[in-house]
Amino acid sequence: METRGVRVRHALIVVWLLAMIIFVYIPSVCITLASLTSSRYFTFPIPKWGLDWWQKTLSSIEIHQILETSIMIAAVVTVIAVVLAFFGALAFARYDWKGRSIYQKLVLLPIFFPQSVLGLALLLWFNALGLQLSWQTAVFAHLVWIVPVVTLVIAIQVYSFDPALEEAAFDLGATRLQVLREVTIPVLMPGIFSGSLFAFLLSWGNFPLSLFTTGADTTVPEYLYAKMVAGYTPGVPVLGTIATIGAIVFLIGGYLVMLALNRRRSAA
Amino acid sequence: MAAGDGAILLLKGLTKIFAGHRAVDAIDLQIREGEMFTIVGPSGSGKTTLLRMLAGMETPTSGDIILRGQRINDIPANRRPTCMVFQSLALFPHKDVGDNIEFSLKIRGVPKAERKQRALELMRLLRLPDHYYDRAVTRISGGERQRVALARALAFDPEILFFDEPLSALDYKLRKTLEKELKDIHRETKKTFVYITHSLEEAMVMSDRIGVMRDGRLVQIGTPQEIYTEPNSKFVSEFVGDVNVLSVSVLPSGKLKAAQIPHEMVAPATMNGVKSAGFLVVRPEFLRFLDAPGDADNHVVGRLYNEYALGSRIQYQVRVGELVFVLEKLRHEAFAGGLDQEVLIGWDAVNTIVVPDR
């Protein structure tokens, strides 16, 4: 009886795994396959394999410009979001203060707004303020959505943080600033680090907010969309693959850094 | 003793009110230079709040905290010459053993070499091996973490060390060892220790004096001996282990009468001001099995209900109607009778006291 139960469980695990691969990972691989064609058009099966479009894409000044814009936005968003979210998370999870429960709800609300509506609203707002749209306004738009996410990520770490650590440091003579530098930031570092990964990747992949707020500047997702609508070349899947690989490399790099930090922390 | 004489810390009407609740209620207390003073009370008695005020982590609602003649109410924890060992120990998880111990020295800007030397001295004092200096605090045992926390507090060289139940998370055997170690460290360092715990047993082992706290007030202050043998209330008497507490009324003759005991009982000398009704306290080691009613001042007939082995001692439960008495005897003096047998037990008045219902 038991062996049958085990077999059923195994079968279900296999089915689940296959479904994951078919629905989630195969499509991503298709993008890469589509980028490896030598022909001008998107046909399957691929008539002639080649790296021609990779060459063209990598040497295109336009693509460089677009990658630069995306990286710039993501980097600036990461720095600002982590700083804001760090203090926001302390207010969210560490301290008990009047109005905290309202703050907790307000700060998370933007996550649930439809992003396209948020983008449109911000576009109107920037116009009303008379601001020229550019990558800077896009940074602001991304922050509106990403700061809450990063706040949540860091807050989870803060919840497992023993407030007595700060009290102990303070009791041992440290000033508030020294407590922050010597205890709070280092202890929350894993949360801050994963928060910054989230910030970068969410900004890197964001389309709806960028669409409304970048003005003349173009990010990678915007470019992909524009080229799909009009003027498809296999350069589109090339850039798509680059964007995906970039995210994967970033994640793995982050994971390795985290691993190294943990190892240093628990070194004998 | 004149006011403040020999006192390092003086509390005057110290009160803390949280949302209308008097967590700490008008405490007056003198803590003497170099003593180990333990505040003991059940959870919710206000002992942690009291300690946090002394350490500077809570602000008193009213009253004064006076350290060596200077009022320190408004001085924050980081500028008070006192230091606390926390219940969670609050060791910095990202720092090694050495860096934890040296923390206060680093804050003061002491050079690294000097810091390390001091840390190693303290580690030796607390019997931590030298090579633990570079070990992560997450990779040492509970007892070792305890010692690191104590070393970190001692490195600060505080005038008073506060302890917030640091042993409560440890298993029984380790706790017993560390209680004694802590008392030894107190002897070695000659510092003033103020300790809080919910275990009067723990307080007894370590303390020079004990203050028993209930509902924000100190109900009795005394040496372990005084707290044990001369509790001033039912609450304090019941706080240490098993004890027989009998509701009694005082007869005009001066004798005592309890509902379920047919005989009038000889009253003890210590009545704690009880005039008409109170509680008679008989420790289990002072109750004994009698051969004849005349063998003790007071006696009662009961039924031996059960016996429990407590290691070196054996505890007996004797039921008299609805009353339950507990007796204890050393193992080698064990009672020969069997369960459910009728037994005669008794005690001498000199070994008992009467306390009011407080």
XYZ file of C-alpha atoms in Angstrom:
626
model
C 0.000 0.000 0.000
C 2.704 2.341 1.054
C 4.805 1.704 -2.037
C 1.832 2.613 -4.223
C 1.437 5.885 -2.344
C 5.117 6.585 -2.847
C 4.850 5.798 -6.563
C 1.897 8.139 -7.010
C 3.806 10.864 -5.204
C 6.827 10.340 -7.434
C 4.679 10.458 -10.561
C 3.094 13.721 -9.415
C 6.507 15.252 -8.782
C 7.642 14.286 -12.284
C 4.472 15.730 -13.852
C 4.906 18.945 -11.923
C 8.540 19.253 -12.957
C 7.729 18.632 -16.629
C 4.939 21.206 -16.522
C 7.374 23.737 -15.018
C 9.897 23.098 -17.762
C 7.374 23.169 -20.600
C 5.516 26.273 -19.524
C 8.271 28.324 -17.944
C 11.671 27.425 -19.279
C 11.130 26.142 -22.850
C 9.717 29.516 -24.030
C 12.859 31.236 -22.798
C 14.975 28.746 -24.684
C 12.886 29.410 -27.846
C 13.918 33.064 -27.704
C 17.535 31.981 -27.774
C 16.875 29.553 -30.658
C 15.128 32.299 -32.598
C 18.170 34.510 -32.168
C 20.479 31.927 -33.718
C 19.124 32.189 -37.242
C 20.883 33.639 -40.236
C 17.708 34.522 -42.054
C 15.952 37.847 -41.887
C 12.582 36.491 -40.800
C 11.152 34.483 -37.981
C 10.461 30.998 -39.330
C 10.441 27.653 -37.600
C 12.217 25.294 -38.010
C 15.200 27.520 -38.506
C 16.460 27.176 -42.102
C 20.050 28.222 -41.452
C 21.776 28.618 -38.095
C 24.254 31.393 -37.459
C 25.488 34.131 -35.178
C 25.034 36.924 -37.733
C 22.340 38.719 -35.759
C 24.307 38.502 -32.560
C 27.188 40.199 -34.333
C 24.941 42.902 -35.759
C 23.218 43.499 -32.451
C 26.369 43.632 -30.377
C 27.977 46.137 -32.727
C 24.913 48.371 -32.964
C 25.349 51.773 -31.353
C 21.584 51.995 -30.864
C 21.558 48.776 -28.832
C 24.491 50.011 -26.747
C 22.550 53.148 -26.033
C 19.490 51.148 -24.987
C 21.440 48.790 -22.735
C 23.154 51.758 -21.172
C 19.826 53.445 -20.445
C 18.398 50.285 -18.876
C 21.488 49.702 -16.759
C 21.606 53.348 -15.719
C 17.968 53.351 -14.620
C 18.310 50.020 -12.804
C 21.489 51.101 -11.009
C 20.128 54.437 -9.836
C 16.822 52.826 -8.826
C 18.713 50.172 -6.833
C 20.742 52.681 -4.847
C 17.835 54.989 -4.039
C 15.367 52.157 -3.404
C 17.678 50.347 -0.987
C 18.389 53.471 1.052
C 14.706 54.443 1.261
C 13.541 50.884 1.833
C 16.119 50.249 4.562
C 14.767 53.026 6.739
C 11.248 52.268 5.587
C 11.655 48.655 6.665
C 12.887 49.713 10.115
C 9.783 51.853 10.489
C 7.735 48.974 9.101
C 8.992 46.152 11.279
C 11.388 47.344 13.978
C 9.687 50.212 15.734
C 6.251 50.454 17.199
C 4.784 53.890 16.619
C 1.468 55.606 16.286
C 0.131 55.162 12.770
C 2.394 52.241 11.972
C -0.408 49.970 10.812
C -1.674 52.650 8.416
C 1.855 53.193 7.152
C 2.286 49.441 6.640
C -0.765 49.348 4.403
C -0.023 52.581 2.528
C 3.534 51.633 1.748
C 2.545 48.299 0.224
C -0.430 49.577 -1.752
C 1.513 50.651 -4.892
C 2.551 47.018 -5.425
C -1.066 46.172 -6.192
C -1.818 49.085 -8.543
C -2.008 48.049 -12.192
C 1.374 49.255 -13.382
C 0.078 50.661 -16.648
C -2.405 52.827 -14.743
C 0.357 53.893 -12.364
C 2.533 54.748 -15.378
C -0.222 56.807 -16.957
C -0.925 58.579 -13.686
C 2.729 59.455 -13.300
C 2.917 60.641 -16.896
C 0.022 63.033 -16.249
C 1.612 64.130 -13.004
C 4.978 64.835 -14.637
C 3.189 66.840 -17.342
C 1.291 68.793 -14.716
C 4.577 69.600 -12.999
C 6.076 70.557 -16.337
C 8.856 67.980 -16.092
C 10.635 66.856 -19.248
C 10.276 63.060 -19.561
C 13.557 61.184 -19.637
C 15.290 58.272 -17.953
C 15.261 60.326 -14.742
C 11.473 60.482 -14.630
C 11.467 56.738 -15.326
C 13.699 56.278 -12.284
C 11.092 58.061 -10.212
C 8.302 55.925 -11.675
C 10.204 52.713 -11.011
C 10.847 53.812 -7.440
C 7.151 54.286 -6.768
C 6.625 50.621 -7.473
C 9.964 49.121 -6.447
C 10.535 50.844 -3.077
C 7.500 49.061 -1.580
C 8.740 45.711 -2.856
C 12.238 46.242 -1.475
C 10.768 47.547 1.799
C 8.906 44.283 2.139
C 12.001 42.210 1.331
C 14.130 44.029 3.922
C 11.271 44.093 6.455
C 11.212 40.296 6.430
C 14.834 40.368 7.585
C 14.031 43.031 10.164
C 11.313 40.834 11.677
C 13.930 38.222 12.542
C 16.230 40.876 14.011
C 16.533 40.857 17.794
C 16.035 44.474 18.964
C 18.179 43.601 21.983
C 21.191 43.652 19.638
C 20.790 47.396 19.157
C 20.086 47.909 22.832
C 23.166 45.906 23.763
C 25.386 48.000 21.488
C 23.856 51.207 22.839
C 24.276 49.945 26.403
C 27.942 49.199 25.669
C 28.486 52.868 24.924
C 27.855 53.171 21.189
C 26.155 56.270 19.801
C 23.036 55.857 17.661
C 25.167 56.226 14.547
C 27.698 53.661 15.745
C 24.862 51.252 16.518
C 23.614 51.673 12.948
C 27.064 51.156 11.452
C 28.325 48.410 13.744
C 25.177 46.393 14.298
C 21.991 47.277 12.424
C 23.375 47.491 8.882
C 25.722 44.476 9.098
C 23.086 42.256 10.702
C 20.469 43.260 8.121
C 22.953 42.939 5.257
C 21.474 39.736 3.782
C 18.094 41.475 3.534
C 19.613 44.634 2.122
C 21.504 42.570 -0.415
C 18.536 40.552 -1.635
C 16.519 43.779 -1.641
C 19.036 45.331 -4.000
C 18.894 42.293 -6.295
C 15.126 42.656 -6.411
C 15.393 46.377 -7.100
C 17.820 45.937 -9.970
C 15.995 43.053 -11.628
C 12.520 44.540 -11.270
C 13.730 47.782 -12.825
C 15.693 45.956 -15.520
C 12.636 44.026 -16.654
C 10.000 46.693 -16.186
C 7.961 47.618 -19.225
C 4.669 49.348 -18.329
C 6.150 52.087 -16.156
C 8.999 52.761 -18.577
C 6.615 52.941 -21.525
C 4.842 55.938 -20.055
C 7.699 57.740 -18.399
C 10.979 57.438 -20.311
C 10.129 60.069 -22.897
C 12.748 60.030 -25.644
C 14.941 57.483 -23.857
C 14.371 53.795 -24.539
C 14.911 50.797 -22.268
C 15.425 47.195 -23.366
C 11.829 46.007 -22.749
C 10.477 49.068 -24.581
C 12.726 48.390 -27.549
C 11.679 44.730 -27.684
C 8.049 45.737 -27.721
C 8.483 48.439 -30.331
C 10.362 46.122 -32.650
C 7.779 43.379 -32.260
C 5.043 45.797 -33.226
C 6.918 47.105 -36.245
C 10.247 46.193 -37.787
C 10.979 42.732 -36.377
C 14.446 41.400 -36.988
C 16.155 38.454 -35.257
C 17.955 41.221 -33.384
C 14.878 41.281 -31.140
C 15.379 37.757 -29.734
C 19.109 38.503 -29.528
C 18.470 41.482 -27.261
C 15.837 39.454 -25.395
C 18.397 36.740 -24.766
C 20.958 39.297 -23.648
C 18.434 40.773 -21.210
C 17.616 37.343 -19.799
C 21.239 36.232 -19.571
C 22.114 39.557 -17.959
C 19.486 38.948 -15.289
C 20.656 35.366 -14.734
C 24.315 36.414 -14.458
C 23.319 39.151 -12.039
C 21.350 36.688 -9.908
C 24.061 34.036 -9.864
C 26.652 36.683 -9.056
C 24.472 37.884 -6.211
C 24.006 34.354 -4.967
C 27.761 33.771 -4.971
C 28.437 36.993 -3.102
C 25.828 36.021 -0.517
C 27.392 32.578 -0.188
C 30.830 34.109 0.323
C 29.447 36.507 2.944
C 27.775 33.663 4.821
C 30.917 31.579 4.702
C 32.955 34.446 6.104
C 30.386 34.954 8.809
C 30.352 31.365 9.979
C 34.049 30.682 9.453
C 35.565 28.768 12.317
C 22.199 52.421 58.052
C 22.171 56.118 57.167
C 20.644 57.088 53.838
C 23.005 56.241 51.021
C 25.604 54.811 53.353
C 27.447 52.078 51.449
C 24.807 52.275 48.759
C 25.956 52.406 45.168
C 22.436 52.652 43.804
C 19.492 54.306 45.468
C 15.924 54.098 44.191
C 13.360 56.545 45.506
C 9.705 56.021 44.703
C 10.632 54.671 41.298
C 7.502 54.262 39.200
C 6.746 53.332 35.615
C 3.250 53.584 34.203
C 2.426 51.943 30.859
C -0.959 52.931 29.489
C -2.435 53.433 32.950
C -0.881 50.248 34.324
C 1.612 50.705 37.157
C 4.259 48.231 35.960
C 6.657 49.445 38.630
C 5.022 51.025 41.627
C 6.907 53.350 43.971
C 9.984 51.244 44.620
C 12.410 52.313 47.336
C 15.612 50.326 47.399
C 19.275 50.591 48.275
C 21.760 48.411 46.502
C 25.056 48.115 48.317
C 28.481 48.426 46.788
C 29.769 45.026 45.675
C 26.715 42.951 46.539
C 24.842 40.526 44.385
C 21.244 41.604 44.573
C 18.540 39.559 42.906
C 15.076 40.754 42.106
C 12.769 37.790 41.839
C 9.153 37.697 40.816
C 6.700 35.949 38.514
C 6.368 37.119 34.932
C 4.446 40.368 34.754
C 5.630 41.455 38.195
C 7.512 44.388 36.672
C 11.039 43.156 37.322
C 12.199 43.523 33.718
C 10.766 47.039 33.515
C 12.544 47.910 36.741
C 15.853 46.592 35.426
C 15.431 48.395 32.110
C 14.936 51.662 33.968
C 18.088 51.043 35.973
C 20.036 50.325 32.773
C 18.643 53.400 31.018
C 16.450 51.695 28.446
C 13.182 52.923 29.925
C 12.474 56.326 31.390
C 10.823 56.382 34.819
C 7.398 57.990 35.041
C 8.360 59.331 38.444
C 10.857 58.764 41.216
C 14.631 58.869 41.156
C 17.526 56.603 40.288
C 20.623 57.754 42.129
C 24.005 56.262 41.298
C 26.746 57.191 43.772
C 24.819 60.269 44.800
C 24.117 61.451 41.266
C 20.625 61.398 39.784
C 20.828 59.474 36.509
C 17.166 59.345 35.434
C 17.801 61.266 32.238
C 21.162 59.820 31.287
C 20.746 57.438 28.329
C 22.070 53.872 28.491
C 25.148 54.589 26.389
C 26.390 57.216 28.843
C 25.677 55.254 32.013
C 28.563 53.396 33.654
C 26.421 50.285 33.862
C 26.069 47.320 31.580
C 23.485 44.641 30.976
C 23.571 40.956 30.098
C 20.404 40.344 28.121
C 17.975 37.461 28.309
C 18.668 36.675 24.648
C 22.345 37.491 25.355
C 22.216 39.734 22.251
C 25.601 38.586 21.008
C 26.391 40.266 17.690
C 25.931 37.404 15.220
C 28.207 38.949 12.585
C 31.173 39.324 14.917
C 33.593 36.723 16.251
C 33.908 35.947 19.954
C 36.816 38.385 20.298
C 35.088 41.225 18.472
C 32.007 40.739 20.606
C 33.987 40.981 23.819
C 35.967 43.986 22.598
C 32.970 45.917 21.337
C 32.884 48.558 24.074
C 36.667 49.010 23.859
C 36.476 49.529 20.106
C 33.767 52.145 20.650
C 36.100 53.921 23.097
C 38.905 53.846 20.552
C 41.230 51.497 22.425
C 43.992 50.237 20.074
C 43.529 46.745 18.672
C 46.475 45.101 20.448
C 45.379 46.357 23.840
C 41.801 45.331 23.124
C 42.823 41.829 22.238
C 44.929 41.491 25.347
C 42.014 42.530 27.530
C 39.641 40.180 25.691
C 42.004 37.249 26.204
C 42.336 38.075 29.908
C 38.577 38.001 30.285
C 38.300 34.805 28.269
C 40.755 33.162 30.663
C 38.826 34.471 33.660
C 35.693 32.897 32.228
C 37.456 29.709 31.189
C 37.028 30.163 27.446
C 39.968 28.737 25.480
C 42.196 31.295 23.730
C 41.540 29.879 20.280
C 37.876 30.815 20.626
C 38.958 34.394 20.009
C 38.444 34.027 16.242
C 35.459 31.735 16.451
C 32.029 32.810 15.231
C 29.572 33.284 18.112
C 27.072 31.218 16.144
C 29.384 28.229 16.432
C 29.795 27.889 20.188
C 27.602 26.188 22.773
C 24.941 27.784 24.937
C 27.128 27.862 28.029
C 30.011 29.361 26.058
C 27.745 32.022 24.606
C 26.753 32.858 28.148
C 30.384 33.380 29.072
C 31.034 35.513 26.013
C 28.089 37.737 26.942
C 29.451 38.104 30.460
C 32.956 38.810 29.164
C 31.574 41.479 26.826
C 29.820 43.163 29.736
C 32.908 42.921 31.978
C 35.130 44.412 29.245
C 33.047 47.554 29.573
C 34.234 47.680 33.187
C 30.850 48.787 34.501
C 30.111 50.059 37.990
C 27.081 47.795 38.098
C 26.274 44.744 36.001
C 22.643 44.007 35.299
C 21.412 40.545 34.374
C 18.052 39.968 32.732
C 17.390 36.239 33.311
C 20.329 35.208 31.151
C 20.174 31.579 32.253
C 16.492 30.968 31.612
C 16.980 29.379 28.195
C 19.501 26.785 29.337
C 18.889 23.240 30.452
C 18.783 22.466 34.148
C 22.254 21.030 34.637
C 24.052 23.775 32.743
C 22.001 26.387 34.549
C 23.027 25.010 37.918
C 26.711 25.049 36.897
C 26.532 28.595 35.559
C 24.712 29.880 38.638
C 27.677 28.855 40.724
C 30.164 30.147 38.173
C 28.425 33.484 38.155
C 28.669 33.672 41.919
C 32.388 32.855 41.656
C 32.849 35.584 39.035
C 31.051 37.984 41.336
C 33.550 37.104 44.050
C 36.522 37.489 41.707
C 35.500 40.804 40.192
C 34.013 42.351 43.370
C 31.543 44.224 41.193
C 27.952 45.035 42.066
C 25.612 42.587 40.337
C 21.886 43.165 40.014
C 20.152 40.069 38.714
C 16.558 39.337 37.860
C 14.909 35.957 37.621
C 11.559 34.287 38.097
C 13.220 31.432 39.984
C 13.683 31.997 43.686
C 15.742 28.815 43.742
C 18.201 30.462 41.327
C 18.163 33.641 43.403
C 18.899 31.675 46.575
C 22.011 30.054 45.142
C 23.647 33.262 43.982
C 22.494 36.246 45.932
C 23.665 38.208 48.908
C 20.213 39.729 49.131
C 16.944 39.080 47.376
C 14.029 41.385 46.679
C 10.754 39.627 45.960
C 8.595 41.546 43.531
C 4.867 41.301 42.970
C 2.566 43.577 40.951
C 5.241 46.245 40.613
C 6.137 46.342 44.292
C 8.934 44.848 46.359
C 7.081 42.790 48.940
C 10.121 41.568 50.844
C 13.839 42.248 50.859
C 16.243 40.015 52.718
C 19.045 37.484 52.643
C 18.256 34.103 51.058
C 18.080 32.712 54.575
C 15.559 35.339 55.679
C 13.404 34.895 52.578
C 13.334 31.150 53.133
C 12.818 30.960 56.852
C 10.997 34.211 57.525
C 8.765 35.004 54.581
C 6.507 37.937 55.429
C 3.547 36.874 53.311
C 1.784 33.887 51.839
C 3.029 34.964 48.421
C 6.703 34.887 49.410
C 6.365 31.670 51.410
C 4.848 29.870 48.443
C 7.493 31.138 46.067
C 10.187 28.675 47.151
C 9.505 25.101 46.151
C 6.880 22.968 47.840
C 5.566 24.254 51.103
C 2.619 23.550 53.385
C 0.452 26.622 53.804
C -2.506 26.208 56.109
C -5.308 28.728 56.505
C -5.622 29.312 60.248
C -7.474 31.484 62.704
C -5.986 32.718 65.979
C -7.952 31.694 69.066
C -8.240 33.937 72.154
C -5.934 31.471 73.917
C -3.235 32.260 71.369
C -3.490 28.808 69.798
C -4.269 28.236 66.128
C -7.226 26.474 64.564
C -7.500 25.099 61.059
C -10.724 23.849 59.494
C -9.746 20.230 58.836
C -7.531 19.629 61.837
C -9.328 18.588 65.018
C -6.681 19.749 67.484
C -5.815 23.274 68.402
C -2.268 23.990 67.323
C 0.650 25.597 69.131
C 1.432 28.910 67.445
C 4.949 29.950 66.457
C 6.672 32.978 67.884
C 6.776 34.725 64.516
C 3.264 35.898 63.720
C 4.086 38.750 61.305
C 1.389 40.883 62.873
C -1.399 38.365 62.271
C -4.087 38.881 64.953
C -7.079 36.873 63.812
C -6.596 34.993 60.549
C -3.560 34.098 58.502
C -1.553 31.241 57.105
C 0.640 28.788 58.898
C 3.762 27.940 56.906
C 5.463 24.575 57.462
C 8.382 23.639 55.227
C 8.285 19.988 54.108
C 11.590 19.180 55.830
C 10.101 20.183 59.199
C 7.109 17.856 58.923
C 7.804 14.357 60.212
C 6.191 11.003 60.751
C 5.408 10.459 64.412
C 5.147 7.362 66.528
C 2.914 8.990 69.123
C 0.917 12.283 69.166
C 3.096 13.642 71.932
C 6.281 13.466 69.851
C 5.709 16.933 68.382
C 3.946 20.169 69.332
C 1.292 19.578 66.718
C 0.022 16.464 65.025
C -2.548 15.280 62.563
C -3.667 11.901 61.248
C -3.707 11.414 57.491
C -3.388 8.900 54.712
C -0.112 8.386 52.870
C -1.204 9.037 49.311
C 1.993 8.952 47.249
C 5.748 9.310 47.349
C 8.150 10.937 44.907
C 11.881 10.333 44.589
C 13.726 13.696 44.430
C 17.255 12.308 44.223
C 18.843 12.848 47.595
C 15.411 13.250 49.207
C 12.042 11.570 49.065
C 8.844 13.569 49.151
C 5.646 12.152 50.643
C 2.148 13.349 50.060
C -0.184 12.902 53.009
C -3.873 13.683 52.669
C -5.974 14.861 55.573
C -9.496 15.200 54.256
C -9.103 17.778 51.490
C -5.805 19.064 52.789
C -2.583 17.882 51.229
C 0.631 17.911 53.221
C 4.079 17.376 51.746
C 6.912 15.948 53.793
C 10.486 15.438 52.767
C 13.026 13.032 54.165
C 16.568 12.241 53.207
C 16.769 9.068 51.130
C 18.612 7.072 53.782
C 15.951 8.007 56.326
C 13.062 6.923 54.079
C 9.694 6.182 55.678
C 9.031 2.447 55.980
C 5.245 2.503 55.656
C 3.243 1.631 52.552
C 0.842 3.720 50.481
C -2.763 4.273 51.573
C -1.766 3.531 55.128
C -2.932 5.756 57.957
C -0.023 7.861 59.246
C 0.568 10.273 62.068
C 2.493 13.388 61.099
C 3.468 16.438 63.072
C 5.723 19.436 63.503
C 7.153 21.693 66.167
C 5.914 25.247 66.410
C 9.434 26.648 66.488
C 9.985 25.574 62.888
C 6.937 27.356 61.558
C 5.743 30.893 61.053
C 2.438 32.580 60.467
C 2.076 35.011 57.591
C -0.674 37.368 56.504
C -2.545 36.851 53.244
C -0.684 39.243 50.967
